[in-house]
CSV table of N, CA, C and O in Angstrom, one decimal:
chain,number,residue,atom,x,y,z
J,1279,MET,N,8.2,3.0,-0.2
J,1279,MET,CA,7.9,2.4,-1.5
J,1279,MET,C,7.0,3.5,-2.3
J,1279,MET,O,6.0,3.9,-1.7
J,1280,THR,N,7.5,3.9,-3.4
J,1280,THR,CA,6.8,4.9,-4.2
J,1280,THR,C,5.6,4.2,-5.0
J,1280,THR,O,5.5,3.0,-5.1
J,1281,HIS,N,4.8,5.1,-5.5
J,1281,HIS,CA,3.7,4.5,-6.3
J,1281,HIS,C,4.2,3.8,-7.5
J,1281,HIS,O,3.6,2.8,-8.0
J,1282,ARG,N,5.3,4.2,-8.0
J,1282,ARG,CA,5.9,3.5,-9.2
J,1282,ARG,C,6.4,2.1,-8.7
J,1282,ARG,O,6.2,1.1,-9.5
J,1283,THR,N,6.9,2.0,-7.5
J,1283,THR,CA,7.3,0.7,-7.0
J,1283,THR,C,6.1,-0.2,-6.8
J,1283,THR,O,6.1,-1.4,-7.1
J,1284,ARG,N,5.1,0.4,-6.2
J,1284,ARG,CA,3.9,-0.4,-6.0
J,1284,ARG,C,3.2,-0.8,-7.3
J,1284,ARG,O,2.8,-1.9,-7.4
J,1285,ALA,N,3.3,0.1,-8.2
J,1285,ALA,CA,2.7,-0.2,-9.6
J,1285,ALA,C,3.5,-1.4,-10.2
J,1285,ALA,O,2.9,-2.3,-10.8
J,1286,ALA,N,4.8,-1.3,-10.1
J,1286,ALA,CA,5.7,-2.4,-10.7
J,1286,ALA,C,5.4,-3.7,-9.9
J,1286,ALA,O,5.3,-4.7,-10.6
J,1287,ALA,N,5.2,-3.7,-8.6
J,1287,ALA,CA,4.9,-4.9,-7.9
J,1287,ALA,C,3.6,-5.5,-8.4
J,1287,ALA,O,3.5,-6.7,-8.5
J,1288,VAL,N,2.6,-4.7,-8.6
J,1288,VAL,CA,1.3,-5.2,-9.2
J,1288,VAL,C,1.5,-5.8,-10.5
J,1288,VAL,O,1.0,-7.0,-10.7
J,1289,MET,N,2.3,-5.2,-11.4
J,1289,MET,CA,2.5,-5.8,-12.7
J,1289,MET,C,3.3,-7.1,-12.6
J,1289,MET,O,3.1,-8.0,-13.3
J,1290,LEU,N,4.3,-7.1,-11.7
J,1290,LEU,CA,5.1,-8.3,-11.5
J,1290,LEU,C,4.2,-9.5,-11.0
J,1290,LEU,O,4.4,-10.6,-11.5
J,1291,VAL,N,3.3,-9.2,-10.1
J,1291,VAL,CA,2.5,-10.3,-9.6
J,1291,VAL,C,1.6,-10.8,-10.8
J,1291,VAL,O,1.4,-12.0,-10.9
J,1292,LEU,N,1.1,-9.9,-11.6
J,1292,LEU,CA,0.3,-10.3,-12.7
J,1292,LEU,C,1.1,-10.9,-13.8
J,1292,LEU,O,0.6,-11.7,-14.6
J,1293,ALA,N,2.2,-10.7,-14.2
J,1293,ALA,CA,3.0,-11.3,-15.2
J,1293,ALA,C,3.9,-12.3,-14.5
J,1293,ALA,O,3.6,-13.5,-14.7
J,1294,GLY,N,12.3,-2.0,7.2
J,1294,GLY,CA,12.3,-1.3,8.2
J,1294,GLY,C,12.0,0.1,8.4
J,1294,GLY,O,12.8,0.8,8.8
J,1295,THR,N,10.5,0.3,8.1
J,1295,THR,CA,10.1,1.6,8.5
J,1295,THR,C,9.7,1.6,9.9
J,1295,THR,O,8.9,0.8,10.4
J,1296,ALA,N,10.1,2.6,10.7
J,1296,ALA,CA,9.6,2.8,12.1
J,1296,ALA,C,8.7,4.0,12.1
J,1296,ALA,O,8.9,5.0,11.3
J,1297,CYS,N,7.8,4.1,13.0
J,1297,CYS,CA,6.8,5.2,13.0
J,1297,CYS,C,7.3,6.3,13.8
J,1297,CYS,O,7.8,6.2,14.9
J,1298,ALA,N,7.0,7.5,13.2
J,1298,ALA,CA,7.4,8.8,14.0
J,1298,ALA,C,6.2,9.3,14.7
J,1298,ALA,O,6.3,10.2,15.5
J,1299,GLY,N,5.0,8.7,14.5
J,1299,GLY,CA,3.8,9.2,15.1
J,1299,GLY,C,3.7,8.8,16.6
J,1299,GLY,O,4.4,7.9,17.0
J,1300,ASP,N,2.9,9.6,17.4
J,1300,ASP,CA,2.9,9.3,18.8
J,1300,ASP,C,1.8,8.3,19.2
J,1300,ASP,O,1.9,7.6,20.2
J,1301,SER,N,0.8,8.1,18.3
J,1301,SER,CA,-0.3,7.2,18.7
J,1301,SER,C,0.0,5.8,18.3
J,1301,SER,O,0.8,5.5,17.4
J,1302,ALA,N,-0.6,4.9,19.1
J,1302,ALA,CA,-0.4,3.4,18.8
J,1302,ALA,C,-1.0,3.1,17.4
J,1302,ALA,O,-0.5,2.3,16.7
J,1303,GLY,N,-2.1,3.8,17.0
J,1303,GLY,CA,-2.7,3.6,15.7
J,1303,GLY,C,-1.7,4.0,14.6
J,1303,GLY,O,-1.6,3.2,13.6
J,1304,ALA,N,-1.1,5.1,14.7
J,1304,ALA,CA,-0.1,5.5,13.7
J,1304,ALA,C,1.1,4.6,13.7
J,1304,ALA,O,1.5,4.2,12.6
J,1305,GLU,N,1.5,4.1,14.8
J,1305,GLU,CA,2.6,3.1,14.8
J,1305,GLU,C,2.2,1.8,14.2
J,1305,GLU,O,3.0,1.3,13.4
J,1306,ALA,N,1.0,1.4,14.4
J,1306,ALA,CA,0.6,0.1,13.8
J,1306,ALA,C,0.5,0.3,12.3
J,1306,ALA,O,0.8,-0.6,11.5
J,1307,PHE,N,0.0,1.4,11.8
J,1307,PHE,CA,-0.1,1.7,10.4
J,1307,PHE,C,1.3,1.7,9.8
J,1307,PHE,O,1.6,1.1,8.7
J,1308,CYS,N,2.3,2.4,10.4
J,1308,CYS,CA,3.6,2.4,9.9
J,1308,CYS,C,4.2,1.0,9.9
J,1308,CYS,O,5.0,0.7,8.9
J,1309,ASP,N,3.9,0.2,10.9
J,1309,ASP,CA,4.4,-1.2,10.9
J,1309,ASP,C,3.8,-2.0,9.7
J,1309,ASP,O,4.5,-2.8,9.1
J,1310,ALA,N,2.5,-1.7,9.4
J,1310,ALA,CA,1.9,-2.4,8.3
J,1310,ALA,C,2.5,-1.9,7.0
J,1310,ALA,O,2.7,-2.7,6.1
J,1311,ALA,N,2.9,-0.7,6.9
J,1311,ALA,CA,3.5,-0.2,5.7
J,1311,ALA,C,4.9,-0.8,5.5
J,1311,ALA,O,5.3,-1.1,4.4
J,1312,ARG,N,5.6,-1.0,6.6
J,1312,ARG,CA,6.9,-1.7,6.6
J,1312,ARG,C,6.7,-3.1,6.1
J,1312,ARG,O,7.5,-3.6,5.3
J,1313,ALA,N,5.6,-3.8,6.5
J,1313,ALA,CA,5.3,-5.1,6.0
J,1313,ALA,C,5.1,-5.2,4.5
J,1313,ALA,O,5.5,-6.1,3.9
J,1314,MET,N,4.5,-4.1,4.0
J,1314,MET,CA,4.3,-4.1,2.5
J,1314,MET,C,5.6,-4.1,1.8
J,1314,MET,O,5.7,-4.7,0.7
J,1315,THR,N,6.7,-3.4,2.3
J,1315,THR,CA,7.9,-3.4,1.6
J,1315,THR,C,8.6,-4.8,1.7
J,1315,THR,O,9.6,-5.0,0.9
J,1316,GLN,N,8.2,-5.7,2.5
J,1316,GLN,CA,8.8,-7.0,2.7
J,1316,GLN,C,8.1,-8.0,1.8
J,1316,GLN,O,8.5,-9.2,1.7
J,1317,VAL,N,7.0,-7.7,1.1
J,1317,VAL,CA,6.3,-8.6,0.3
J,1317,VAL,C,7.0,-8.9,-1.0
J,1317,VAL,O,7.5,-8.0,-1.7
J,1318,GLU,N,7.2,-10.2,-1.2
J,1318,GLU,CA,8.0,-10.6,-2.5
J,1318,GLU,C,7.1,-10.4,-3.7
J,1318,GLU,O,5.9,-10.8,-3.6
J,1319,PRO,N,7.6,-9.9,-4.8
J,1319,PRO,CA,6.9,-9.8,-6.0
J,1319,PRO,C,6.4,-11.2,-6.4
J,1319,PRO,O,7.1,-12.2,-6.2
J,1320,GLY,N,5.1,-11.3,-6.8
J,1320,GLY,CA,4.5,-12.6,-7.1
J,1320,GLY,C,3.7,-13.2,-6.0
J,1320,GLY,O,3.0,-14.2,-6.2
J,1321,ASP,N,3.8,-12.7,-4.8
J,1321,ASP,CA,3.1,-13.2,-3.7
J,1321,ASP,C,1.7,-12.5,-3.5
J,1321,ASP,O,1.6,-11.6,-2.7
J,1322,THR,N,0.8,-12.9,-4.4
J,1322,THR,CA,-0.5,-12.3,-4.4
J,1322,THR,C,-1.2,-12.3,-3.0
J,1322,THR,O,-1.7,-11.3,-2.6
J,1323,GLU,N,-1.2,-13.5,-2.4
J,1323,GLU,CA,-1.9,-13.6,-1.1
J,1323,GLU,C,-1.4,-12.7,-0.1
J,1323,GLU,O,-2.1,-12.0,0.6
J,1324,LYS,N,0.0,-12.6,0.0
J,1324,LYS,CA,0.6,-11.7,1.0
J,1324,LYS,C,0.4,-10.3,0.7
J,1324,LYS,O,0.1,-9.5,1.6
J,1325,THR,N,0.4,-9.9,-0.6
J,1325,THR,CA,0.1,-8.5,-1.0
J,1325,THR,C,-1.3,-8.1,-0.5
J,1325,THR,O,-1.5,-7.1,0.1
J,1326,LEU,N,-2.3,-9.0,-0.8
J,1326,LEU,CA,-3.7,-8.7,-0.4
J,1326,LEU,C,-3.9,-8.6,1.1
J,1326,LEU,O,-4.6,-7.8,1.6
J,1327,ASP,N,-3.2,-9.6,1.8
J,1327,ASP,CA,-3.3,-9.6,3.2
J,1327,ASP,C,-2.7,-8.3,3.8
J,1327,ASP,O,-3.3,-7.8,4.8
J,1328,THR,N,-1.6,-7.9,3.3
J,1328,THR,CA,-1.0,-6.7,3.8
J,1328,THR,C,-1.8,-5.5,3.5
J,1328,THR,O,-1.9,-4.6,4.4
J,1329,TYR,N,-2.4,-5.4,2.4
J,1329,TYR,CA,-3.4,-4.3,2.1
J,1329,TYR,C,-4.5,-4.3,3.1
J,1329,TYR,O,-5.0,-3.2,3.6
J,1330,GLU,N,-5.0,-5.5,3.5
J,1330,GLU,CA,-6.1,-5.5,4.4
J,1330,GLU,C,-5.6,-5.1,5.8
J,1330,GLU,O,-6.3,-4.4,6.6
J,1331,GLN,N,-4.3,-5.4,6.2
J,1331,GLN,CA,-3.8,-4.9,7.4
J,1331,GLN,C,-3.6,-3.4,7.4
J,1331,GLN,O,-4.0,-2.7,8.4
J,1332,LEU,N,-3.2,-2.9,6.3
J,1332,LEU,CA,-3.1,-1.4,6.1
J,1332,LEU,C,-4.5,-0.8,6.3
J,1332,LEU,O,-4.7,0.2,6.9
J,1333,ARG,N,-5.5,-1.4,5.6
J,1333,ARG,CA,-6.9,-0.9,5.7
J,1333,ARG,C,-7.3,-0.9,7.2
J,1333,ARG,O,-7.9,0.1,7.6
J,1334,ALA,N,-7.0,-1.9,7.9
J,1334,ALA,CA,-7.5,-2.0,9.3
J,1334,ALA,C,-6.8,-1.0,10.2
J,1334,ALA,O,-7.4,-0.5,11.2
J,1335,GLU,N,-5.6,-0.6,9.9
J,1335,GLU,CA,-4.8,0.3,10.7
J,1335,GLU,C,-4.8,1.7,10.3
J,1335,GLU,O,-4.2,2.6,11.0
J,1336,ALA,N,-5.3,2.0,9.1
J,1336,ALA,CA,-5.2,3.3,8.5
J,1336,ALA,C,-5.8,4.4,9.3
J,1336,ALA,O,-7.0,4.3,9.7
J,1337,PRO,N,-5.1,5.5,9.7
J,1337,PRO,CA,-5.7,6.6,10.3
J,1337,PRO,C,-6.7,7.3,9.4
J,1337,PRO,O,-6.7,7.1,8.1
J,1338,ASP,N,-7.7,8.0,9.9
J,1338,ASP,CA,-8.8,8.5,9.1
J,1338,ASP,C,-8.3,9.3,8.0
J,1338,ASP,O,-8.9,9.3,6.9
J,1339,GLU,N,-7.2,10.1,8.1
J,1339,GLU,CA,-6.8,11.0,7.0
J,1339,GLU,C,-6.2,10.3,5.8
J,1339,GLU,O,-6.1,10.9,4.8
J,1340,ILE,N,-5.9,9.0,5.9
J,1340,ILE,CA,-5.4,8.2,4.8
J,1340,ILE,C,-6.3,7.1,4.4
J,1340,ILE,O,-6.0,6.4,3.4
J,1341,LYS,N,-7.3,6.8,5.2
J,1341,LYS,CA,-8.2,5.7,5.0
J,1341,LYS,C,-8.7,5.6,3.6
J,1341,LYS,O,-8.8,4.5,3.0
J,1342,SER,N,-9.2,6.7,3.0
J,1342,SER,CA,-9.8,6.6,1.7
J,1342,SER,C,-8.8,6.2,0.6
J,1342,SER,O,-9.1,5.3,-0.2
J,1343,ALA,N,-7.6,6.7,0.7
J,1343,ALA,CA,-6.5,6.3,-0.2
J,1343,ALA,C,-6.2,4.8,-0.1
J,1343,ALA,O,-6.0,4.1,-1.1
J,1344,ILE,N,-6.1,4.3,1.1
J,1344,ILE,CA,-5.8,2.9,1.4
J,1344,ILE,C,-6.9,2.0,0.9
J,1344,ILE,O,-6.6,1.0,0.2
J,1345,ASN,N,-8.1,2.4,1.1
J,1345,ASN,CA,-9.3,1.7,0.6
J,1345,ASN,C,-9.2,1.6,-0.9
J,1345,ASN,O,-9.4,0.5,-1.5
J,1346,THR,N,-8.9,2.7,-1.6
J,1346,THR,CA,-8.8,2.7,-3.0
J,1346,THR,C,-7.7,1.8,-3.5
J,1346,THR,O,-7.9,0.9,-4.4
J,1347,LEU,N,-6.5,1.8,-2.9
J,1347,LEU,CA,-5.4,1.0,-3.3
J,1347,LEU,C,-5.7,-0.5,-3.1
J,1347,LEU,O,-5.4,-1.3,-3.9
J,1348,ALA,N,-6.3,-0.8,-1.9
J,1348,ALA,CA,-6.6,-2.2,-1.6
J,1348,ALA,C,-7.6,-2.7,-2.6
J,1348,ALA,O,-7.5,-3.8,-3.1
J,1349,ASP,N,-8.7,-2.0,-2.8
J,1349,ASP,CA,-9.8,-2.4,-3.7
J,1349,ASP,C,-9.3,-2.6,-5.1
J,1349,ASP,O,-9.6,-3.6,-5.8
J,1350,MET,N,-8.5,-1.6,-5.6
J,1350,MET,CA,-8.1,-1.7,-7.0
J,1350,MET,C,-7.0,-2.8,-7.2
J,1350,MET,O,-7.0,-3.4,-8.3
J,1351,THR,N,-6.2,-3.0,-6.2
J,1351,THR,CA,-5.2,-4.1,-6.3
J,1351,THR,C,-5.9,-5.4,-6.3
J,1351,THR,O,-5.6,-6.3,-7.1
J,1352,ARG,N,-6.9,-5.6,-5.5
J,1352,ARG,CA,-7.6,-6.9,-5.4
J,1352,ARG,C,-8.3,-7.1,-6.8
J,1352,ARG,O,-8.3,-8.2,-7.4
J,1353,GLU,N,-9.0,-6.1,-7.3
J,1353,GLU,CA,-9.6,-6.2,-8.6
J,1353,GLU,C,-8.6,-6.5,-9.7
J,1353,GLU,O,-8.9,-7.3,-10.6
J,1354,ALA,N,-7.4,-5.9,-9.7
J,1354,ALA,CA,-6.4,-6.2,-10.7
J,1354,ALA,C,-6.0,-7.7,-10.6
J,1354,ALA,O,-5.8,-8.3,-11.7
J,1355,PHE,N,-5.8,-8.2,-9.4
J,1355,PHE,CA,-5.4,-9.6,-9.3
J,1355,PHE,C,-6.5,-10.5,-9.8
J,1355,PHE,O,-6.2,-11.5,-10.5
J,1356,GLU,N,-7.7,-10.2,-9.4
J,1356,GLU,CA,-8.8,-11.1,-9.8
J,1356,GLU,C,-9.1,-11.0,-11.3
J,1356,GLU,O,-9.4,-12.1,-11.9
J,1357,SER,N,-8.9,-9.9,-12.0
J,1357,SER,CA,-9.1,-9.8,-13.4
J,1357,SER,C,-7.9,-10.0,-14.2
J,1357,SER,O,-8.0,-10.0,-15.5
J,1358,GLN,N,-6.7,-10.1,-13.5
J,1358,GLN,CA,-5.4,-10.2,-14.2
J,1358,GLN,C,-5.2,-9.0,-15.2
J,1358,GLN,O,-4.6,-9.1,-16.2
J,1359,ASP,N,-5.6,-7.8,-14.7
J,1359,ASP,CA,-5.5,-6.6,-15.5
J,1359,ASP,C,-4.4,-5.7,-14.8
J,1359,ASP,O,-4.7,-5.0,-13.8
J,1360,ALA,N,-3.2,-5.7,-15.3
J,1360,ALA,CA,-2.1,-4.9,-14.8
J,1360,ALA,C,-2.3,-3.4,-15.1
J,1360,ALA,O,-1.5,-2.6,-14.5
J,1361,THR,N,-3.2,-3.0,-15.9
J,1361,THR,CA,-3.3,-1.6,-16.2
J,1361,THR,C,-3.8,-0.7,-15.0
J,1361,THR,O,-3.7,0.5,-15.1
J,1362,VAL,N,-4.2,-1.4,-14.0
J,1362,VAL,CA,-4.6,-0.6,-12.8
J,1362,VAL,C,-3.4,0.2,-12.3
J,1362,VAL,O,-3.6,1.3,-11.7
J,1363,ALA,N,-2.2,-0.2,-12.5
J,1363,ALA,CA,-1.0,0.5,-12.0
J,1363,ALA,C,-0.9,1.8,-12.8
J,1363,ALA,O,-0.1,2.7,-12.3
J,1364,GLN,N,-1.6,2.0,-13.8
J,1364,GLN,CA,-1.5,3.3,-14.6
J,1364,GLN,C,-2.8,4.1,-14.5
J,1364,GLN,O,-2.9,5.2,-15.0
J,1365,ASP,N,-3.8,3.6,-13.7
J,1365,ASP,CA,-5.0,4.3,-13.6
J,1365,ASP,C,-4.8,5.6,-12.7
J,1365,ASP,O,-4.2,5.5,-11.7
J,1366,PRO,N,-5.3,6.7,-13.2
J,1366,PRO,CA,-5.1,8.0,-12.4
J,1366,PRO,C,-5.6,7.9,-11.0
J,1366,PRO,O,-5.0,8.5,-10.1
J,1367,GLU,N,-6.7,7.2,-10.7
J,1367,GLU,CA,-7.2,7.0,-9.4
J,1367,GLU,C,-6.2,6.2,-8.5
J,1367,GLU,O,-6.0,6.6,-7.4
J,1368,PHE,N,-5.7,5.2,-9.0
J,1368,PHE,CA,-4.7,4.4,-8.3
J,1368,PHE,C,-3.4,5.2,-8.1
J,1368,PHE,O,-2.9,5.2,-7.0
J,1369,LEU,N,-2.9,5.9,-9.1
J,1369,LEU,CA,-1.7,6.7,-8.9
J,1369,LEU,C,-1.9,7.9,-7.9
J,1369,LEU,O,-1.0,8.2,-7.1
J,1370,ALA,N,-3.1,8.5,-7.9
J,1370,ALA,CA,-3.4,9.6,-6.9
J,1370,ALA,C,-3.4,9.0,-5.5
J,1370,ALA,O,-2.9,9.6,-4.6
J,1371,ALA,N,-4.1,7.8,-5.3
J,1371,ALA,CA,-4.1,7.2,-4.0
J,1371,ALA,C,-2.7,6.8,-3.5
J,1371,ALA,O,-2.4,7.0,-2.4
J,1372,SER,N,-1.9,6.3,-4.5
J,1372,SER,CA,-0.6,5.9,-4.1
J,1372,SER,C,0.3,7.1,-3.8
J,1372,SER,O,1.1,7.0,-2.8
J,1373,ALA,N,0.1,8.2,-4.5
J,1373,ALA,CA,0.9,9.4,-4.1
J,1373,ALA,C,0.5,9.9,-2.8
J,1373,ALA,O,1.3,10.4,-2.0
J,1374,GLU,N,-0.8,9.8,-2.4
J,1374,GLU,CA,-1.3,10.3,-1.1
J,1374,GLU,C,-0.7,9.4,0.0
J,1374,GLU,O,-0.3,9.9,1.0
J,1375,PHE,N,-0.7,8.1,-0.3
J,1375,PHE,CA,-0.1,7.1,0.7
J,1375,PHE,C,1.4,7.4,0.9
J,1375,PHE,O,1.9,7.5,2.0
J,1376,ASP,N,2.1,7.7,-0.2
J,1376,ASP,CA,3.6,8.0,-0.1
J,1376,ASP,C,3.8,9.3,0.7
J,1376,ASP,O,4.7,9.3,1.6
J,1377,ALA,N,3.0,10.3,0.5
J,1377,ALA,CA,3.1,11.5,1.2
J,1377,ALA,C,2.8,11.3,2.7
J,1377,ALA,O,3.6,11.9,3.5
J,1378,TYR,N,1.8,10.6,3.0
J,1378,TYR,CA,1.5,10.3,4.4
J,1378,TYR,C,2.7,9.6,5.1
J,1378,TYR,O,3.1,9.9,6.2
J,1379,LEU,N,3.3,8.6,4.4
J,1379,LEU,CA,4.4,7.9,5.0
J,1379,LEU,C,5.6,8.8,5.2
J,1379,LEU,O,6.2,8.7,6.2
J,1380,GLU,N,5.9,9.6,4.2
J,1380,GLU,CA,7.0,10.6,4.3
J,1380,GLU,C,6.8,11.5,5.5
J,1380,GLU,O,7.7,11.8,6.2
J,1381,ASP,N,5.6,12.0,5.7
J,1381,ASP,CA,5.3,12.9,6.8
J,1381,ASP,C,5.1,12.3,8.2
J,1381,ASP,O,5.3,12.9,9.2
J,1382,ASN,N,4.8,11.0,8.2
J,1382,ASN,CA,4.5,10.4,9.5
J,1382,ASN,C,5.3,9.1,9.9
J,1382,ASN,O,5.1,8.7,11.1
J,1383,CYS,N,6.1,8.6,9.0
J,1383,CYS,CA,6.9,7.4,9.4
J,1383,CYS,C,8.3,7.7,9.0
J,1383,CYS,O,8.6,8.2,7.9
J,1384,GLU,N,9.2,7.3,9.9
J,1384,GLU,CA,10.6,7.5,9.7
J,1384,GLU,C,11.2,6.3,8.9
J,1384,GLU,O,10.7,5.2,9.1
J,1385,ALA,N,12.2,6.6,8.1
J,1385,ALA,CA,12.9,5.5,7.4
J,1385,ALA,C,13.7,4.7,8.5
J,1385,ALA,O,14.1,5.3,9.5
J,1386,PRO,N,14.0,3.5,8.2
J,1386,PRO,CA,14.8,2.7,9.1
J,1386,PRO,C,16.2,3.2,9.2
J,1386,PRO,O,16.7,3.8,8.3
J,1387,GLU,N,16.8,3.1,10.4
J,1387,GLU,CA,18.2,3.6,10.6
J,1387,GLU,C,19.2,2.7,9.9
J,1387,GLU,O,19.0,1.5,9.7
């Protein structure tokens, strides 16, 4: 899921990835990322729960970006402000998340 897809999901709510990593932590994070792709647009509770799962499983090198995405998404839902999807901080964190997934998680077969 690209930052544009995540951004679109945030706006919609308001209006099989397998892990290539060797550690159990990286695998759990990749599983949580896969869960994010299964969240239906409009399911605020599931979106926020999945971000919390990502936050809990995030390896140190991606933890800051995940915290930013989780916090900003929660704030957007609470304030009903879809402009978060265009915020440079959100976009940068989303791009970092995408790059981590590309480098560390395989696409489903």
